[in-house]
Coordinates of C-alpha atoms in Angstrom, one line a residue:
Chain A
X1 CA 106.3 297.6 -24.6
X2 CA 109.3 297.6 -27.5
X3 CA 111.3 295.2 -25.6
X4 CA 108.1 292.5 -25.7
X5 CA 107.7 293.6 -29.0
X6 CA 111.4 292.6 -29.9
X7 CA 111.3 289.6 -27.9
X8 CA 108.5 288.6 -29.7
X9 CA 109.7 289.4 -33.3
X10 CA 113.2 287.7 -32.0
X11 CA 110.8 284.3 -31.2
X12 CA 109.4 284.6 -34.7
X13 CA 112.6 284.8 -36.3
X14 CA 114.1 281.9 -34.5
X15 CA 111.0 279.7 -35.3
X16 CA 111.0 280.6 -39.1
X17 CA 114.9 280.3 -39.3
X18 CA 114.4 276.9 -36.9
X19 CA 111.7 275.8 -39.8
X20 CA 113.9 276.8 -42.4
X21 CA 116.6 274.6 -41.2
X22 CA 114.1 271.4 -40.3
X23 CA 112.8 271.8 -44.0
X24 CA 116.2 271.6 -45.5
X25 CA 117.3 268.9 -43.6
X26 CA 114.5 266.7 -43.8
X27 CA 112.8 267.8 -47.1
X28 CA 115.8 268.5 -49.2
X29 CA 118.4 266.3 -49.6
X30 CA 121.9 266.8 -51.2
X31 CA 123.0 264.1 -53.4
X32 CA 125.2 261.2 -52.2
X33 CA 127.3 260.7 -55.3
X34 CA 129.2 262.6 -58.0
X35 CA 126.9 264.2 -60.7
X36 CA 126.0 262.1 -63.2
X37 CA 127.4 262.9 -67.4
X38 CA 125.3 263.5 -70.0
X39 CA 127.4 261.6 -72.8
X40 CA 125.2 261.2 -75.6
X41 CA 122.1 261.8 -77.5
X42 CA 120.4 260.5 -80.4
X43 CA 117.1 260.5 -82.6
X44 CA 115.3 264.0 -83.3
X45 CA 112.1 264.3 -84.7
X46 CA 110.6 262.3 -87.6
X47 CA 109.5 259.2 -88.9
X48 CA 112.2 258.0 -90.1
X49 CA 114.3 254.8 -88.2
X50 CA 116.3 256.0 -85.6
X51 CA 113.9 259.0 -84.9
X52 CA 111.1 259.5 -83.1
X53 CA 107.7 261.6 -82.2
X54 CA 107.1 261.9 -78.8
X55 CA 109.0 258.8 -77.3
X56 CA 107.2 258.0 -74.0
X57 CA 108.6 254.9 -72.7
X58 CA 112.1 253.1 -72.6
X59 CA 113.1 249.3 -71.4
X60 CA 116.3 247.5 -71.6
X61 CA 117.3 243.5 -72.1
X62 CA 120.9 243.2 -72.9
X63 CA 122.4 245.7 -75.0
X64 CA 119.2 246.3 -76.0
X65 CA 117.5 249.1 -75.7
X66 CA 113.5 249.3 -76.7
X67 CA 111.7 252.6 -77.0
X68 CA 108.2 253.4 -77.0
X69 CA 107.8 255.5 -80.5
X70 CA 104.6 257.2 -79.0
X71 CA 103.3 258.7 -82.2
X72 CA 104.3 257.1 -85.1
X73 CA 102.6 253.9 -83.1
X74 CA 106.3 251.9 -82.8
X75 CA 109.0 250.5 -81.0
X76 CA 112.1 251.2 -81.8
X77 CA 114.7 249.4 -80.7
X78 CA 118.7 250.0 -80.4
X79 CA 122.0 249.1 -79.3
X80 CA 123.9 251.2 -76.0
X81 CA 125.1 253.4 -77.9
X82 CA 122.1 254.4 -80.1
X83 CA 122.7 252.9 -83.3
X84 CA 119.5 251.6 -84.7
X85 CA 118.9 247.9 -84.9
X86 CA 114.7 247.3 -85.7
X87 CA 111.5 248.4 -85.0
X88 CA 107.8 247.2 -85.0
X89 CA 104.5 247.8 -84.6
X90 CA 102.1 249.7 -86.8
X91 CA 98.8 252.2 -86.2
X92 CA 95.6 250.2 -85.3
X93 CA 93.6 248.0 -82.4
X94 CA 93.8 244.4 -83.8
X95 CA 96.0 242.3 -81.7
X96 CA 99.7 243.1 -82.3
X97 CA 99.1 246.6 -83.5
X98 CA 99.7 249.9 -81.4
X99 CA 97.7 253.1 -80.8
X100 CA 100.2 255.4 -77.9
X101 CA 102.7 253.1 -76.7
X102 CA 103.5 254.6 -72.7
X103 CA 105.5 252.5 -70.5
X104 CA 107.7 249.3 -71.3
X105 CA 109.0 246.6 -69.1
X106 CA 111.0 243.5 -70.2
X107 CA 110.5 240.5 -68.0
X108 CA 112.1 237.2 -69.5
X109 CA 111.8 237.3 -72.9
X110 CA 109.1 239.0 -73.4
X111 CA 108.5 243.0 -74.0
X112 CA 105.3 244.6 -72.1
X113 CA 103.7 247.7 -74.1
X114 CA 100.9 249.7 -72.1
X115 CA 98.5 250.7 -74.6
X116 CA 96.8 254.4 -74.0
X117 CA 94.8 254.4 -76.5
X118 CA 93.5 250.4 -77.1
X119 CA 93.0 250.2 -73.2
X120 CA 95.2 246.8 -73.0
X121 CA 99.0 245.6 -72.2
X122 CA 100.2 243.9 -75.4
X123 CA 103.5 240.8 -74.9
X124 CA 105.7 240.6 -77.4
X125 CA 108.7 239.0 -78.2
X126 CA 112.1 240.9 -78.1
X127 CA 112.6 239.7 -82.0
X128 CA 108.8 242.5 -82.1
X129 CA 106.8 239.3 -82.7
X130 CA 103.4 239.4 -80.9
X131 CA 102.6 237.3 -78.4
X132 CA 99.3 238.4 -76.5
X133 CA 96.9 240.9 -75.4
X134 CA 95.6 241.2 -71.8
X135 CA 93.0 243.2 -70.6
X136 CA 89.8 245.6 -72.9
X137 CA 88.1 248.9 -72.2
X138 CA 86.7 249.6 -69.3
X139 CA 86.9 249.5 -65.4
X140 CA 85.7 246.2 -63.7
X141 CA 88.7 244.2 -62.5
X142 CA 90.8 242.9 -65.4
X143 CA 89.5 245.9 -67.3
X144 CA 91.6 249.3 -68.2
X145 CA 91.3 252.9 -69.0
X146 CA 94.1 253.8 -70.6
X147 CA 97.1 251.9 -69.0
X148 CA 100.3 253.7 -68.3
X149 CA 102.8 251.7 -67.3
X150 CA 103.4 248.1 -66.3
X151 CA 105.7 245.8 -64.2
X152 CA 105.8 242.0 -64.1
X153 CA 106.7 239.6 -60.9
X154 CA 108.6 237.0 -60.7
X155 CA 105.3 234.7 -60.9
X156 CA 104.5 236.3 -63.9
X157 CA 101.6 238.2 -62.7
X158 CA 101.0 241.8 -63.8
X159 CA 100.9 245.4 -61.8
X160 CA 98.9 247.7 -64.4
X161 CA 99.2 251.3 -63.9
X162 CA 95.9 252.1 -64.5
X163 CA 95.7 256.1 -65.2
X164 CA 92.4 257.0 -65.4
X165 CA 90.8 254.2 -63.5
X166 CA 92.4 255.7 -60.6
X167 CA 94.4 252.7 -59.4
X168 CA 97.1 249.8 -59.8
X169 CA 96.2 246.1 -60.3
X170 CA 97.6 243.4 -60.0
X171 CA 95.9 241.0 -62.5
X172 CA 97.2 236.8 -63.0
X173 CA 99.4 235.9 -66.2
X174 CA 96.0 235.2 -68.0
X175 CA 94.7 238.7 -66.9
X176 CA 92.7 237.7 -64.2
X177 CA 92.1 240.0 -61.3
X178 CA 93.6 239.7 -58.1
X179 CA 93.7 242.9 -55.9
X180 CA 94.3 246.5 -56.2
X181 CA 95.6 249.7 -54.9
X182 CA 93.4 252.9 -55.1
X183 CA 90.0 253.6 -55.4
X184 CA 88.7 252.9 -58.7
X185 CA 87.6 256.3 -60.1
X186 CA 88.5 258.6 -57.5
X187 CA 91.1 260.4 -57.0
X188 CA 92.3 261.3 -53.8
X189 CA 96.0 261.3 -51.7
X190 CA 94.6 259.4 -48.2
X191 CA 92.5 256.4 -47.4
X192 CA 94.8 254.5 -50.2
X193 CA 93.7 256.4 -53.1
X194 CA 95.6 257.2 -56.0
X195 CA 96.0 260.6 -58.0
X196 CA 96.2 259.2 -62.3
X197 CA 98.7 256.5 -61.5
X198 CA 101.7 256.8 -64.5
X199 CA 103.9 253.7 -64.0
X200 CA 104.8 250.8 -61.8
X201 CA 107.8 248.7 -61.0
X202 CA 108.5 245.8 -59.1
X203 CA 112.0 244.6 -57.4
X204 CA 114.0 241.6 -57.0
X205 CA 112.0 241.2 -53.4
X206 CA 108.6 241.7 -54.5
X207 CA 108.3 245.1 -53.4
X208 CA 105.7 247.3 -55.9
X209 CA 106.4 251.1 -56.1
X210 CA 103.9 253.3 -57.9
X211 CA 104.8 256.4 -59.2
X212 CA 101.6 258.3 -58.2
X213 CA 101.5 260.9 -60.7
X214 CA 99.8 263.7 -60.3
X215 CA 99.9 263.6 -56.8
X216 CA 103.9 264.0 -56.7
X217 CA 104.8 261.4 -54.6
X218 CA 106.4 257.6 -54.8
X219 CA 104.5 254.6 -53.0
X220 CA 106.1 251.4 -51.4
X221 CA 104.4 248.6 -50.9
X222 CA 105.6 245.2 -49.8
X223 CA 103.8 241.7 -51.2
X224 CA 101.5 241.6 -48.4
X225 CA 100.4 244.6 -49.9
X226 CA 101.0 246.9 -46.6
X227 CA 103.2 250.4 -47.3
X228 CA 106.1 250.1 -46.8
X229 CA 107.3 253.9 -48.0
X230 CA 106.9 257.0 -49.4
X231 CA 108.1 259.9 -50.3
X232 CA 108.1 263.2 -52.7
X233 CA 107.6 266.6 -50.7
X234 CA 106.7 267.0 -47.7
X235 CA 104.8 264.0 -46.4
X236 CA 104.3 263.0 -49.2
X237 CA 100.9 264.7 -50.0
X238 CA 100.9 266.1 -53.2
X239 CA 102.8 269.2 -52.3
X240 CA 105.2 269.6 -55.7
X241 CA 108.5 271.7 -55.9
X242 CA 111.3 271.4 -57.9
X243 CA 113.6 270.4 -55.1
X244 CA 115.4 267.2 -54.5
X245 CA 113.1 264.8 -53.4
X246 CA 110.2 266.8 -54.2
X247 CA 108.7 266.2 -57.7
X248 CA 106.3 267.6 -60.1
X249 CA 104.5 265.2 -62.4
X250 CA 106.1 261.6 -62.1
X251 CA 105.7 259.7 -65.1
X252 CA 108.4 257.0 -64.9
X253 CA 109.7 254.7 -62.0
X254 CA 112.2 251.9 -62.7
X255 CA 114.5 249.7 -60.8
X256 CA 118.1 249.5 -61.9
X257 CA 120.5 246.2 -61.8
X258 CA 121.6 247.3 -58.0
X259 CA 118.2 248.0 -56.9
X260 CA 118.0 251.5 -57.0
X261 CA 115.0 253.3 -57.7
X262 CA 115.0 255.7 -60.6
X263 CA 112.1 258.2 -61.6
X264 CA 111.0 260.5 -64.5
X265 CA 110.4 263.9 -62.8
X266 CA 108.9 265.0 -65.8
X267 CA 107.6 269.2 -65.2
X268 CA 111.0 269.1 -63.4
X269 CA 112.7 267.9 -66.8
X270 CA 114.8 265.1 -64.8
X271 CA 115.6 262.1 -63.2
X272 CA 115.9 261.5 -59.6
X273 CA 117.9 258.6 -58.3
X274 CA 116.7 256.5 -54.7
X275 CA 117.5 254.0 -52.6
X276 CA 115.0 251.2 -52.3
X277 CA 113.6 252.5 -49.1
X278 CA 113.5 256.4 -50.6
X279 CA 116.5 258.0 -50.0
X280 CA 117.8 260.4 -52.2
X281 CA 120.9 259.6 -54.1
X282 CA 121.3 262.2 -57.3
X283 CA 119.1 263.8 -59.8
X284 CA 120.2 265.1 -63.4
X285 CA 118.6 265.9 -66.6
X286 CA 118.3 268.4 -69.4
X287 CA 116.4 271.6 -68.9
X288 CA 113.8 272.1 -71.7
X289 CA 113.5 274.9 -74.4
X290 CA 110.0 273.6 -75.8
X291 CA 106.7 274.5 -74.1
X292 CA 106.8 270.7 -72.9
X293 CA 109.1 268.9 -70.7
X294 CA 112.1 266.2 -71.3
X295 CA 112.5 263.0 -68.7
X296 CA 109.8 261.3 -69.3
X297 CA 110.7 257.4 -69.0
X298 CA 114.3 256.3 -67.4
X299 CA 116.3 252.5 -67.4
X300 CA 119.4 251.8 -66.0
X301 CA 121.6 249.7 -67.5
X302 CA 124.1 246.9 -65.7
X303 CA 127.3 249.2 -65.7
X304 CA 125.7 251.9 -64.5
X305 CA 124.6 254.0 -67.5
X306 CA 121.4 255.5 -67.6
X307 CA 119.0 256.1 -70.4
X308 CA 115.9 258.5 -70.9
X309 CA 113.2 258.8 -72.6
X310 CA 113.2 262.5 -73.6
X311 CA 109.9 263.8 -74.8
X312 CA 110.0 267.3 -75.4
X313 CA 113.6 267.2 -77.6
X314 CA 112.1 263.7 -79.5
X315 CA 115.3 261.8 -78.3
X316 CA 116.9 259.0 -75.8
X317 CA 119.7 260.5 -73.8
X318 CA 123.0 258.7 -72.5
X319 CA 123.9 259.4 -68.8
X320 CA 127.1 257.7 -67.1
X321 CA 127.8 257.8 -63.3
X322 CA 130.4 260.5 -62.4
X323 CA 134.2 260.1 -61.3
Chain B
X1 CA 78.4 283.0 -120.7
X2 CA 81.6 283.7 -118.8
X3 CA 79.8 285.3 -116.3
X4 CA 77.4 282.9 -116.0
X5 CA 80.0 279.7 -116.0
X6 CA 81.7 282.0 -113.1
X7 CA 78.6 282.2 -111.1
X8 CA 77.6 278.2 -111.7
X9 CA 81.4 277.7 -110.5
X10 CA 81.6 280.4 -107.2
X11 CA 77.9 278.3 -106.5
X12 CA 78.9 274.9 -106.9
X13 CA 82.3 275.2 -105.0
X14 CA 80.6 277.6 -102.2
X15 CA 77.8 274.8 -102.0
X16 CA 79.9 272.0 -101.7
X17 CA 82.7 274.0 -99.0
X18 CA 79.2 274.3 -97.1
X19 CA 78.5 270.7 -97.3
X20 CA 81.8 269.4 -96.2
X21 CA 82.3 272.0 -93.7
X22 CA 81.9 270.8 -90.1
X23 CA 83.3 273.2 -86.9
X24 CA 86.6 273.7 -85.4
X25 CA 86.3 274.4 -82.0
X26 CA 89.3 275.8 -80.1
X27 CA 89.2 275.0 -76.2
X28 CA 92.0 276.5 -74.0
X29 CA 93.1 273.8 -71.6
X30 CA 96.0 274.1 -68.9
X31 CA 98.5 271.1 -68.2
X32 CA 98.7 270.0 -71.7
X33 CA 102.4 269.9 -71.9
X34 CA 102.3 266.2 -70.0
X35 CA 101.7 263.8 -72.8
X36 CA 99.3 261.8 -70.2
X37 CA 96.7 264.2 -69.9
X38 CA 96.9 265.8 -73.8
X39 CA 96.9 262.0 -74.4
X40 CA 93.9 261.8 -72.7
X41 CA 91.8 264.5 -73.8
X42 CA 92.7 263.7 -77.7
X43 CA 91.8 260.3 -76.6
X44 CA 88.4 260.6 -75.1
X45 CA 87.7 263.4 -78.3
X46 CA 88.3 260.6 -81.0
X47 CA 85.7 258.1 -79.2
X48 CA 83.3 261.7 -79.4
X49 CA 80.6 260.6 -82.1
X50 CA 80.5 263.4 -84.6
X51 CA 84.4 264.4 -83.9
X52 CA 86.4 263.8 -87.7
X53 CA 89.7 265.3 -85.5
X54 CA 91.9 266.7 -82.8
X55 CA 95.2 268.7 -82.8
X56 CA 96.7 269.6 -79.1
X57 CA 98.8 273.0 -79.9
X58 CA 100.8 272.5 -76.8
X59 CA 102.8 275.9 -77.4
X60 CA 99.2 277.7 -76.9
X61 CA 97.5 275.5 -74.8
X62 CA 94.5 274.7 -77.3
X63 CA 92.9 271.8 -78.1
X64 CA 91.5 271.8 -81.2
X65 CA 88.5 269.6 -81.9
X66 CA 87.0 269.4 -85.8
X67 CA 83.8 268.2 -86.1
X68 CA 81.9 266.3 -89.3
X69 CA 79.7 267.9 -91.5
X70 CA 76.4 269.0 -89.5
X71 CA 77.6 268.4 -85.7
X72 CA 77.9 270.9 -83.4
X73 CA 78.9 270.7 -79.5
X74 CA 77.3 273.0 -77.4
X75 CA 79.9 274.7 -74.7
X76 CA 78.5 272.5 -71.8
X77 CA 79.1 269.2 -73.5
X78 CA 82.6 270.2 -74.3
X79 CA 83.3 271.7 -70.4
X80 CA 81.8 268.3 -69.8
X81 CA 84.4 266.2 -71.8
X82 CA 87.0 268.1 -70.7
X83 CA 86.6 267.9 -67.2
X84 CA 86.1 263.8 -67.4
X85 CA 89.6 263.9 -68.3
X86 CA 90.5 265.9 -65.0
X87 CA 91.0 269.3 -66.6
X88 CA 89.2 272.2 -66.9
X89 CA 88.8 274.4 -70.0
X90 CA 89.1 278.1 -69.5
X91 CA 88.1 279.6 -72.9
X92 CA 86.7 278.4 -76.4
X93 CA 86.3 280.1 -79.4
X94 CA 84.3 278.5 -82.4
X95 CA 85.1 279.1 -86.0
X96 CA 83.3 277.7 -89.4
X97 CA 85.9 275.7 -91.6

């Protein structure tokens, strides 16, 4: 009877140690690349240029860099290395004003602003000029509820992250619809459904990756519109952890000069670093000290610097790749 | 007469702190320190008729909802609001102001 009952405790063992091993293997990664630097920091909290209150989004054209100035209603922008060059925008919903700028994207010349509170995605010009407004209240296609994020193709058509709608659209250069992902108003992780959608981007070949936010996970889908990937946890399926590869609260997803996927892990106060198909290449950040978190919005710049969006510390920091 | 100019003023100033005063209701919400979903709750408040406005307190996990002079929520409506915005509240306290 005690040798069956070691032989059986030995099996266990060996499966859980077996499991162990699978898990780490598959589920957590190790990074492919020196650590990244944390070389600077800049703005603090404050009205005043140069600082900020709650920044929630970050885009880059040129040595410009254009930050979403969440509450004080602005963008801000500056140069690489954070000195302050103008900013724009001021409280309100006529066109050209801002209520809770989220997510930016640049395409062209032109500067996209997802609007939280004004339920819209306002164009502007990189000199802060306004250009148009697309989209209003409400969730028939072409409509929004509070936008989070969005990315622009090559056509010029738009991928709205649209939070509490519950899904992603793609909507023509004029705003009108054309498809989407997710189920509008529910939430779910299978059958295609979305979990409050935070941001979109779009590559060089057309592929669309959502970051799926509050179900932890990174989607893939190619122009056809069929999945190509995804990843975050195991399988994907809203299971969070502060692993590599495993996230907790995405809020930011954007695609650097090489093609390189990079996302705000936000309750894990950092950014994780992917290939285009979803491997794991790095993650770094900045612990925080406040009751809230710090990576909330990431770009990466030609030579290989990267730039967050900190929330929590009121601030953009200054990442380089490591030797 | 000094008595009686103190009693006009303690009336006039406790009349008109009764007319201005609306509620402050203090709802405890978890999740608030993502700037999406606090976002969302002060957002959906503000559209609230009869809401004048609304704090998040992240470091105690309060949303703090001031109403106009004579409108008061009743604890359904606000565990109704709340939960349109995918969260739930666990606790609310209500207090004069």
């Amino acid at each position: 009877m005690m040798v069956w009952v070691k032989r059986i405790s030995l099996l266990i063992l060996t499966l859980a140690v077996f499991i162990v091993g699978v898990t780490y293997l598959f589920w957590m990664p190790s990074p492919q690349e020196a650590p990244y630097q944390l070389v600077k920091t800049w703005g603090g909290k404050g009205e005043k240029p140069g600082q900020f209150n709650e920044p929630t989004g970050i885009a880059l054209a040129g040595n410009e860099i254009f930050v979403s100035d969440s509450r004080n209603t602005r963008i801000q922008v500056f140069d690489l290395d954070g000195n302050f060059k103008r900013m724009f925008g001021e409280q309100g919903d006529a066109p050209g004003q801002l209520n809770r700028p989220m997510n930016l994207t640049i395409a062209g010349d032109e500067l996209y602003v997802a609007e939280f509170f004004n339920d819209r995605i306002q164009v502007y010009g990189l000199d802060g000029k306004f250009r148009r407004s697309i989209g209003k209240a409400g969730s028939a296609g072409g409509e929004m509820s509070a936008p989070g994020g969005v990315a622009v193709n090559a056509d010029g058509e738009l991928f709205v992250a649209d939070f509490f709608n519950q899904r992603v659209q793609q909507l023509a250069a004029d705003g009108r619809f054309i498809r989407q992902w997710g189920t509008t108003k529910k939430t779910g992780v299978l059958d295609g459904r979305l979990n409050y959608p935070t941001d979109v981007a779009i590559n060089s070949e057309g592929v669309l990756y959502i970051a799926d936010g509050y179900n932890d996970r990174i989607l893939a889908f190619g122009p056809d519109g069929e999945l190509l990937h995804r990843w975050g946890g195991p399988f994907a399926m809203n299971i969070f952890g502060p692993f590599n590869s495993w996230f907790a609260t995405v809020t930011g997803i954007s695609i650097g000069p090489r093609g390189d996927v990079f996302v705000a892990d936000f309750y894990n106060d950092r950014v994780q670093k992917f290939s285009a198909e979803g491997e794991f290449i790095n993650a770094f950040g900045i612990e925080s000290t406040a009751p809230t978190h710090t990576a909330i919005a990431v770009v990466e710049a030609d030579d290989g610097s990267v730039f967050v969006a900190d929330y929590a510390n009121h601030q953009v920091q200054k990442w380089q790749p490591g030797e | 007469m000094r008595i009686i100019q103190f009693v006009l003023i303690i009336t006039l100033v406790g009349t008109g702190y009764s007319f201005a005063a609306g509620t402050r209701y203090e709802l405890r919400v978890d999740g608030l320190a993502c700037p999406f979903c606090a976002y969302g709750i002060e957002k959906t408040f503000i559209q609230t008729e009869g809401v004048e406005s609304v704090e998040i307190d992240i470091k105690n996990g309060l949303v703090i909802v001031n109403t106009v002079e004579g409108i008061k929520f009743s604890e359904d409506k606000l565990i109704t609001i709340i939960d349109d915005t995918g969260f739930t509240m666990k606790s609310m306290s209500v207090k004069p102001r």
